[in-house]
Short mmCIF file of N, CA and C in Angstrom, two decimals:
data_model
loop_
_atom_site.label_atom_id
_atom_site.label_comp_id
_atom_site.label_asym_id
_atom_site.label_seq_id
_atom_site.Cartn_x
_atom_site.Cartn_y
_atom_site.Cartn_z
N UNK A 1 -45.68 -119.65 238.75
CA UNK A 1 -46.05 -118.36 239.34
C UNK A 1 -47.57 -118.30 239.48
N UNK A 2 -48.12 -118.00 240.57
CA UNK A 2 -49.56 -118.17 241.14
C UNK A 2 -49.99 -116.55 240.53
N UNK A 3 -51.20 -116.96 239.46
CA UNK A 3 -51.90 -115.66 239.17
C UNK A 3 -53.37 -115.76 239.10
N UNK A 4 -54.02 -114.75 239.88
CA UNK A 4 -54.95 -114.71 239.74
C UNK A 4 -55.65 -113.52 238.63
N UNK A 5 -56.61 -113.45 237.85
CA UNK A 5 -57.20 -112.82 237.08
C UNK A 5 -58.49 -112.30 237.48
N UNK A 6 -59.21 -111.20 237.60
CA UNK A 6 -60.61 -110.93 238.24
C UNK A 6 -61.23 -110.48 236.68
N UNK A 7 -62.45 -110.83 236.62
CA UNK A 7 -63.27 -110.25 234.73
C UNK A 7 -64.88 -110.18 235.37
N UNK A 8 -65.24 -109.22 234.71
CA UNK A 8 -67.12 -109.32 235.09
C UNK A 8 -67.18 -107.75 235.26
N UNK A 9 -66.38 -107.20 236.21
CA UNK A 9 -66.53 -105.59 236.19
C UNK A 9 -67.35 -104.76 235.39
N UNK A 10 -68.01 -103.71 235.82
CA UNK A 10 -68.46 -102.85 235.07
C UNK A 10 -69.53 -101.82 235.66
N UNK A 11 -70.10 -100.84 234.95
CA UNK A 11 -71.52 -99.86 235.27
C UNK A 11 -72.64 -100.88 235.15
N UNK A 12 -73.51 -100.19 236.38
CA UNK A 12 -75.03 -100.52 236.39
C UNK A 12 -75.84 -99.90 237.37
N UNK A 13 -76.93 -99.69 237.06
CA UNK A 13 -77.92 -99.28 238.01
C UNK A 13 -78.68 -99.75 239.60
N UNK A 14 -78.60 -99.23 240.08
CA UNK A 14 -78.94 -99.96 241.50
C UNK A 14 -80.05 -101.11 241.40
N UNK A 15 -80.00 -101.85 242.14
CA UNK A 15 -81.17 -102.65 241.64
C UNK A 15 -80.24 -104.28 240.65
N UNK A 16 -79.59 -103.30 239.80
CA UNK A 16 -79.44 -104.84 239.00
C UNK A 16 -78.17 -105.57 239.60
N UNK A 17 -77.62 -106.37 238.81
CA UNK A 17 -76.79 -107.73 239.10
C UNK A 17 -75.22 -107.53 238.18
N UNK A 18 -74.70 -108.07 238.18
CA UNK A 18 -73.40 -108.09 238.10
C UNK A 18 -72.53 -109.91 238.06
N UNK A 19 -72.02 -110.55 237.29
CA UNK A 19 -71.29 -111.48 238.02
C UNK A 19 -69.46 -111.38 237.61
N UNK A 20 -68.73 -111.56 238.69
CA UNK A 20 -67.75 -111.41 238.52
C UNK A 20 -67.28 -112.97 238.86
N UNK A 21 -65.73 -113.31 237.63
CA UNK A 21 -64.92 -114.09 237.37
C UNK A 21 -63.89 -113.88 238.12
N UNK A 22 -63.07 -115.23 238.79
CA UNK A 22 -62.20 -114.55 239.10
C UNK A 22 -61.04 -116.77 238.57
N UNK A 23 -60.22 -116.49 237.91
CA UNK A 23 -59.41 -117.40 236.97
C UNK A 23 -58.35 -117.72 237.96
N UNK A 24 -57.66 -118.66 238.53
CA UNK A 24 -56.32 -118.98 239.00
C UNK A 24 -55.73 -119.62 238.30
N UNK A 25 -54.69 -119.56 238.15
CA UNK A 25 -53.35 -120.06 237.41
C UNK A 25 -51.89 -120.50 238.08
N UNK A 26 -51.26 -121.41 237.68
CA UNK A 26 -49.93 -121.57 238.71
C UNK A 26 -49.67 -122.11 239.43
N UNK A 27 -51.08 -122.85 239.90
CA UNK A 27 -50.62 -123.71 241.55
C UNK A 27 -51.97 -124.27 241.81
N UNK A 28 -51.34 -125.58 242.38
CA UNK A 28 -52.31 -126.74 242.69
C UNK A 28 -52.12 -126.84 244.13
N UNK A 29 -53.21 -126.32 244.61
CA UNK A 29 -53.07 -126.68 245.88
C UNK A 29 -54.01 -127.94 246.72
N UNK A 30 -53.50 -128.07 247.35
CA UNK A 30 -54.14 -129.80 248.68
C UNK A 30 -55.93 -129.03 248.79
N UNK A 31 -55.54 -128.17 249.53
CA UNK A 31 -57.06 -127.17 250.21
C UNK A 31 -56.40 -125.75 250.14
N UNK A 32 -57.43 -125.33 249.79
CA UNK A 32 -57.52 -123.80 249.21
C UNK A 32 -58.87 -123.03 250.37
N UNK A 33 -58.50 -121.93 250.36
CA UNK A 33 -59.58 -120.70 251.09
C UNK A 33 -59.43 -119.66 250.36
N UNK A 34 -60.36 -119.39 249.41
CA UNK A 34 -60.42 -118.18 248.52
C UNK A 34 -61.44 -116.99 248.93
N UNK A 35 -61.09 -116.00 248.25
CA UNK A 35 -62.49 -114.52 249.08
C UNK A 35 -62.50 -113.52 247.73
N UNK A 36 -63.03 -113.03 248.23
CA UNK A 36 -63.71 -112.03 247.27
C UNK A 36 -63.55 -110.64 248.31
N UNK A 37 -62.83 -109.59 248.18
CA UNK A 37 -62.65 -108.20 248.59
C UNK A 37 -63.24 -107.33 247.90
N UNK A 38 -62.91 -105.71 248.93
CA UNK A 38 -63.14 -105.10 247.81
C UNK A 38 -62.57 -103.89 248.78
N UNK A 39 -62.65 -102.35 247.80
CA UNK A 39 -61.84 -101.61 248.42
C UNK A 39 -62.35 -100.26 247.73
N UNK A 40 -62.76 -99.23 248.15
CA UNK A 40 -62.85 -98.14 248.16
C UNK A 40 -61.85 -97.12 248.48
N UNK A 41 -61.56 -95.69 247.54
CA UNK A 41 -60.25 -94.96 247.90
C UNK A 41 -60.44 -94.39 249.26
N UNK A 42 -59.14 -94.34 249.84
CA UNK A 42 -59.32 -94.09 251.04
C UNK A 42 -58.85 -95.21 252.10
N UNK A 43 -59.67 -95.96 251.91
CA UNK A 43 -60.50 -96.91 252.88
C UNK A 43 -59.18 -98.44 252.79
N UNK A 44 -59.32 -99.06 253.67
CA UNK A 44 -58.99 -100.51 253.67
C UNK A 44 -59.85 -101.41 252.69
N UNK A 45 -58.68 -102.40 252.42
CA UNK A 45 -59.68 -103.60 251.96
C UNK A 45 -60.40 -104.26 252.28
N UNK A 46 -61.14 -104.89 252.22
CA UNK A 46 -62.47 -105.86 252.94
C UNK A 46 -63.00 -106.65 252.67
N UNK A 47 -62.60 -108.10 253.49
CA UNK A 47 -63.08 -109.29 253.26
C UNK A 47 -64.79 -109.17 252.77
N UNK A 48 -65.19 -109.74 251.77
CA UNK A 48 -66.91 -109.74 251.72
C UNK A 48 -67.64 -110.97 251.92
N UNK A 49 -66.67 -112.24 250.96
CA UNK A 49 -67.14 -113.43 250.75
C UNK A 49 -66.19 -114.41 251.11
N UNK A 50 -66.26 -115.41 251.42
CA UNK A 50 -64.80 -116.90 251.60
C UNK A 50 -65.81 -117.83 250.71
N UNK A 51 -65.01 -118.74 250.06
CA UNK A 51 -65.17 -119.78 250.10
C UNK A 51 -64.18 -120.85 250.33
N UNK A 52 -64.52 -121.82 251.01
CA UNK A 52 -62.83 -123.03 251.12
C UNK A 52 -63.06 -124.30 250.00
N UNK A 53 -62.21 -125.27 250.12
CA UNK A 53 -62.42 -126.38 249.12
C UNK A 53 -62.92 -127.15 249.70
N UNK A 54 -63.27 -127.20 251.24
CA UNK A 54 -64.19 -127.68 251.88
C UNK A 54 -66.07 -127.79 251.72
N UNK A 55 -66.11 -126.62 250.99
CA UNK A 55 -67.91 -126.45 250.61
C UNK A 55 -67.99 -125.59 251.26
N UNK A 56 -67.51 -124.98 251.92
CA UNK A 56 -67.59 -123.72 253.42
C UNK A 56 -67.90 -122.01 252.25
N UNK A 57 -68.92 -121.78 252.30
CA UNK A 57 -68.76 -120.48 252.22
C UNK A 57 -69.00 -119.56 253.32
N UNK A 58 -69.24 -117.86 253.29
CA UNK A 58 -69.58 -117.48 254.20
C UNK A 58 -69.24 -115.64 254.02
N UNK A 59 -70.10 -114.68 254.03
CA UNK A 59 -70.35 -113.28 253.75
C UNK A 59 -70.09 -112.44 254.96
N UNK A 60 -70.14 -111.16 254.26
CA UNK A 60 -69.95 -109.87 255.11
C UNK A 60 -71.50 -109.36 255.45
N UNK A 61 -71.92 -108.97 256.24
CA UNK A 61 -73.34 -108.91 256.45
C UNK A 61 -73.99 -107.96 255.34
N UNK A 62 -72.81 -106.83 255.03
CA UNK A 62 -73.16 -105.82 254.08
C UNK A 62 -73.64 -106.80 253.09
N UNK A 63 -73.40 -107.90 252.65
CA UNK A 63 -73.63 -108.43 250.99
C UNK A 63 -74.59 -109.71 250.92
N UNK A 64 -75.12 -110.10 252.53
CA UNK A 64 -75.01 -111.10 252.79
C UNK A 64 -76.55 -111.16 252.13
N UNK A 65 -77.07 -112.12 251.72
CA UNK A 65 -78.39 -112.35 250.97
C UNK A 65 -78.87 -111.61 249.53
N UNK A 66 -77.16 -111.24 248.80
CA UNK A 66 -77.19 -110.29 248.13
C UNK A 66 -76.67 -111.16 246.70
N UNK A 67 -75.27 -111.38 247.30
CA UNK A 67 -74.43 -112.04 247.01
C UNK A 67 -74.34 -113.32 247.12
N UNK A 68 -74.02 -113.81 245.82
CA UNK A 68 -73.39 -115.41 246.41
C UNK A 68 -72.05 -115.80 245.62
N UNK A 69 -70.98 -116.35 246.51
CA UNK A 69 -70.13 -116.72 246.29
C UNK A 69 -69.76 -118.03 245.69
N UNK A 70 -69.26 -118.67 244.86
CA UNK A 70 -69.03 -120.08 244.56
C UNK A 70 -67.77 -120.38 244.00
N UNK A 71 -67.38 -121.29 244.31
CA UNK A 71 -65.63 -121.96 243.80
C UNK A 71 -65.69 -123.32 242.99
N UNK A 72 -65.25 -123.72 241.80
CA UNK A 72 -65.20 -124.69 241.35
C UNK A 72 -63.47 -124.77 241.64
N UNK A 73 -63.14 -125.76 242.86
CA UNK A 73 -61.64 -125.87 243.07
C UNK A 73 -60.53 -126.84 242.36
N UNK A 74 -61.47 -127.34 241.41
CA UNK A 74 -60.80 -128.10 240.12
C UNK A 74 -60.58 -127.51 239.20
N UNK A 75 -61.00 -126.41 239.18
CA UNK A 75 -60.48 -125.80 238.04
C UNK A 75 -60.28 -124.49 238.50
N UNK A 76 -60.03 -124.01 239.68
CA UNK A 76 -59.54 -122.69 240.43
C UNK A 76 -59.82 -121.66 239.76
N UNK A 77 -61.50 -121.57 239.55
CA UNK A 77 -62.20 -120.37 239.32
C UNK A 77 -63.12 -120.16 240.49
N UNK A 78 -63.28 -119.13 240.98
CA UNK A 78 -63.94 -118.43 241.74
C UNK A 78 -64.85 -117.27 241.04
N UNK A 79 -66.46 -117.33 241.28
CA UNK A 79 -67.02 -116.51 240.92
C UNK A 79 -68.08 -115.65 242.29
N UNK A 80 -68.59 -114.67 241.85
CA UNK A 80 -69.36 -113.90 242.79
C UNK A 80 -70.53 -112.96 242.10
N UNK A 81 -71.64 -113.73 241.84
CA UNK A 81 -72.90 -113.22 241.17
C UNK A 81 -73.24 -111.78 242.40
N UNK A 82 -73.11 -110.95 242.45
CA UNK A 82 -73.96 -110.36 242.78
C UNK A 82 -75.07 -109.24 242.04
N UNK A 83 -76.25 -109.61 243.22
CA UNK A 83 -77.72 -109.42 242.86
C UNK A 83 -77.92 -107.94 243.51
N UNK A 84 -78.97 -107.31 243.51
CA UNK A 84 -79.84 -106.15 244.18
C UNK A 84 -78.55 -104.97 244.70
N UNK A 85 -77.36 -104.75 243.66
CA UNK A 85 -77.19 -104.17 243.71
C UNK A 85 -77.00 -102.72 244.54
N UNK A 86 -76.45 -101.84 244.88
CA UNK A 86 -76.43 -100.39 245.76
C UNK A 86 -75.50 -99.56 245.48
N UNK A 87 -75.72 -98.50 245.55
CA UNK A 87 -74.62 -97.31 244.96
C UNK A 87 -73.42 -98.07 245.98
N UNK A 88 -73.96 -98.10 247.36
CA UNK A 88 -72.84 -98.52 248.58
C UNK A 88 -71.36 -99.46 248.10
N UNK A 89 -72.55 -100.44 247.09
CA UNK A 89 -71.41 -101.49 246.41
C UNK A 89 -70.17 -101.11 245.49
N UNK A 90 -70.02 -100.09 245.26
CA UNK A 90 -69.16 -99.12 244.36
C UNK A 90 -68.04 -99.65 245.24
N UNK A 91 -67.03 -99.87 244.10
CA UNK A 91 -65.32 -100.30 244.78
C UNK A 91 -64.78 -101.15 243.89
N UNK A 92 -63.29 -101.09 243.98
CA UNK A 92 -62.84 -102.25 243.13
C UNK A 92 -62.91 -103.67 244.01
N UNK A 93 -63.17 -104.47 243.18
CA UNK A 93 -63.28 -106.00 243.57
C UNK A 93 -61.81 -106.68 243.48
N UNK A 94 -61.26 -107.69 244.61
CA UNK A 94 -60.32 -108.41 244.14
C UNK A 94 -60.81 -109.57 244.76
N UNK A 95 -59.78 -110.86 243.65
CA UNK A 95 -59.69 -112.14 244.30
C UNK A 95 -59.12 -112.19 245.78
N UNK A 96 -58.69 -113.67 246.23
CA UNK A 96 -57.36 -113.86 246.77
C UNK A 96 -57.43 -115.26 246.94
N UNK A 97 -56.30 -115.89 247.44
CA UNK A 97 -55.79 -117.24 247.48
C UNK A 97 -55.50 -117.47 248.64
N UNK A 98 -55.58 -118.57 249.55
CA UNK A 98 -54.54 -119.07 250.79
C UNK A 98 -54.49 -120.73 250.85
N UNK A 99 -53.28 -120.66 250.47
CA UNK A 99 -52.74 -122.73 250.64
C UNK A 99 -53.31 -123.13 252.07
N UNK A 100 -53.82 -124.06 252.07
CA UNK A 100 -54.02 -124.54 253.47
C UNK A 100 -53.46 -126.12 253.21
N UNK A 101 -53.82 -126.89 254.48
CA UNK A 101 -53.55 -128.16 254.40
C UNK A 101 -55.14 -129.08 253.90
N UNK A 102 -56.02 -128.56 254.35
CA UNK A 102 -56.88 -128.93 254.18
C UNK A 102 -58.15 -127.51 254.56
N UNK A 103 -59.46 -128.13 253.54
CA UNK A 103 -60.06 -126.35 253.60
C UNK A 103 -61.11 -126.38 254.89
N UNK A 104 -60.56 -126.93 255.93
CA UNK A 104 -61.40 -126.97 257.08
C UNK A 104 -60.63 -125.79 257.99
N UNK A 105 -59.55 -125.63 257.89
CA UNK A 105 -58.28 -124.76 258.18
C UNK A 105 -58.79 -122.98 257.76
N UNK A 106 -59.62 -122.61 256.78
CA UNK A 106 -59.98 -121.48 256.46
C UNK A 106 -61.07 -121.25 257.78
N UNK A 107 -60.53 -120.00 257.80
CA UNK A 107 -61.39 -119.10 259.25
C UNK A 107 -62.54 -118.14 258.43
N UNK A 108 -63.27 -118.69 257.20
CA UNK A 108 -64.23 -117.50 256.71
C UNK A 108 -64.06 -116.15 256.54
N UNK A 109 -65.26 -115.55 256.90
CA UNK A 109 -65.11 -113.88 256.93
C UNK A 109 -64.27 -113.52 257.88
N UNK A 110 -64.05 -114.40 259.10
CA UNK A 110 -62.91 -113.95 260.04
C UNK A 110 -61.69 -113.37 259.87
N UNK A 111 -60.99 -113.99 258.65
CA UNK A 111 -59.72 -114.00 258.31
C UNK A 111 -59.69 -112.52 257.71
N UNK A 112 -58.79 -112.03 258.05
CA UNK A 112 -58.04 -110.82 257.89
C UNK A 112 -57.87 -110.83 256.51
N UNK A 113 -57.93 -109.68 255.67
CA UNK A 113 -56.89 -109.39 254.16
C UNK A 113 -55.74 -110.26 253.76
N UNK A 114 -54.54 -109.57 255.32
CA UNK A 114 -53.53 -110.07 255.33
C UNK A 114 -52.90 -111.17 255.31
N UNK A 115 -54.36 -112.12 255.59
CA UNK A 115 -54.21 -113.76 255.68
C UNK A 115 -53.85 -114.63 254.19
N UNK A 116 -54.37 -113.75 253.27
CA UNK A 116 -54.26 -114.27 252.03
C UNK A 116 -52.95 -113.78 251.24
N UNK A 117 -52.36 -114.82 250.30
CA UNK A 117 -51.13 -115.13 249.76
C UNK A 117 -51.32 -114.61 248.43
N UNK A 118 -52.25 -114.57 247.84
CA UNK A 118 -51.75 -114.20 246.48
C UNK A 118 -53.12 -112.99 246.03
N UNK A 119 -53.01 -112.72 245.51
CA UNK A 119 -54.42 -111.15 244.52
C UNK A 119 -54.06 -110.92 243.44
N UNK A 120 -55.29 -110.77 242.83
CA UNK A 120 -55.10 -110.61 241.33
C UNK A 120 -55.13 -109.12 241.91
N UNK A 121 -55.37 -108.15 240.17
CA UNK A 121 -55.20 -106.69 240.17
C UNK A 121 -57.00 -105.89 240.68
N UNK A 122 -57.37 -107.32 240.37
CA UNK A 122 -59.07 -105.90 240.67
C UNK A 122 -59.90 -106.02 239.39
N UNK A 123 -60.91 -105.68 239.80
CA UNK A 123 -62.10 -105.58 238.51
C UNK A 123 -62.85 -104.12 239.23
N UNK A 124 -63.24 -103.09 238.40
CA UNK A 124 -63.59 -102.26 238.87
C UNK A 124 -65.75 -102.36 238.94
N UNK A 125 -66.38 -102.18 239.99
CA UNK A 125 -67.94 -102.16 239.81
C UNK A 125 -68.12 -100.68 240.42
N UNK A 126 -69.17 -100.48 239.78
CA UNK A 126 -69.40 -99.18 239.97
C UNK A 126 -70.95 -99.39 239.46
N UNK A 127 -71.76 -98.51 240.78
CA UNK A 127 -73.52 -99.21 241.08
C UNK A 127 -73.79 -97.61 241.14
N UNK A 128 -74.80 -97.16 240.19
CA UNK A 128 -74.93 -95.76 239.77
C UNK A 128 -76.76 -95.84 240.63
N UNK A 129 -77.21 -94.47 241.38
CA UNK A 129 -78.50 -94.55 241.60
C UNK A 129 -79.39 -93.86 241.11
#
């Protein structure tokens, strides 16, 4: 059973940093395309970050020079340091997963929510000003 886990969540002040964990479990995949979301009430979810098992990363402009995304795909952790902070950044964070054949096959920030196969539950951040 494919699970993902998200950890790092928490309060902070605008300005500072944050890094969030995100653990896979369950499945070995060929090539992988993993992301980093996030979601405000109300609102849709939203691609922010990709990375593939290709080396491919790639951001949402909102985060982009903010954030950095990285995947160690041997050991199917995905993390997402983000830096400089903004009240704006307030939302829960989730993983996600998508099997590919190979990680040249991941479409980046392009790819829809819906593109991805598996989500953990969320890590909550919350950026106070």
């Amino acid at each position: 059973q494919v699970r993902l886990e998200e950890s790092g969540g928490g309060s902070v002040k605008a300005g500072g940093s944050l890094r969030l964990s995100c653990e896979g479990s369950g499945y070995t995949y060929i090539g992988s395309c993993m992301a980093w979301l996030r979601q405000t009430p109300g609102k849709k979810r939203v691609v922010i970050a990709t990375a593939s098992s290709d080396g491919r990363t790639s951001y949402a402009d909102s985060v982009k020079d903010r954030f950095i995304i990285s995947l160690d795909d041997a050991k199917n952790t995905l993390a997402l340091q983000m830096n400089s902070l903004k009240p704006e950044d307030t939302a829960m964070y989730y993983c996600a997963v998508k099997a590919v054949p190979d990680g040249k096959y991941c479409r980046g920030i392009n790819a829809p929510p819906e593109e991805y196969d598996h989500w953990g539950q969320g890590t909550q951040v919350t950026v106070s000003s």
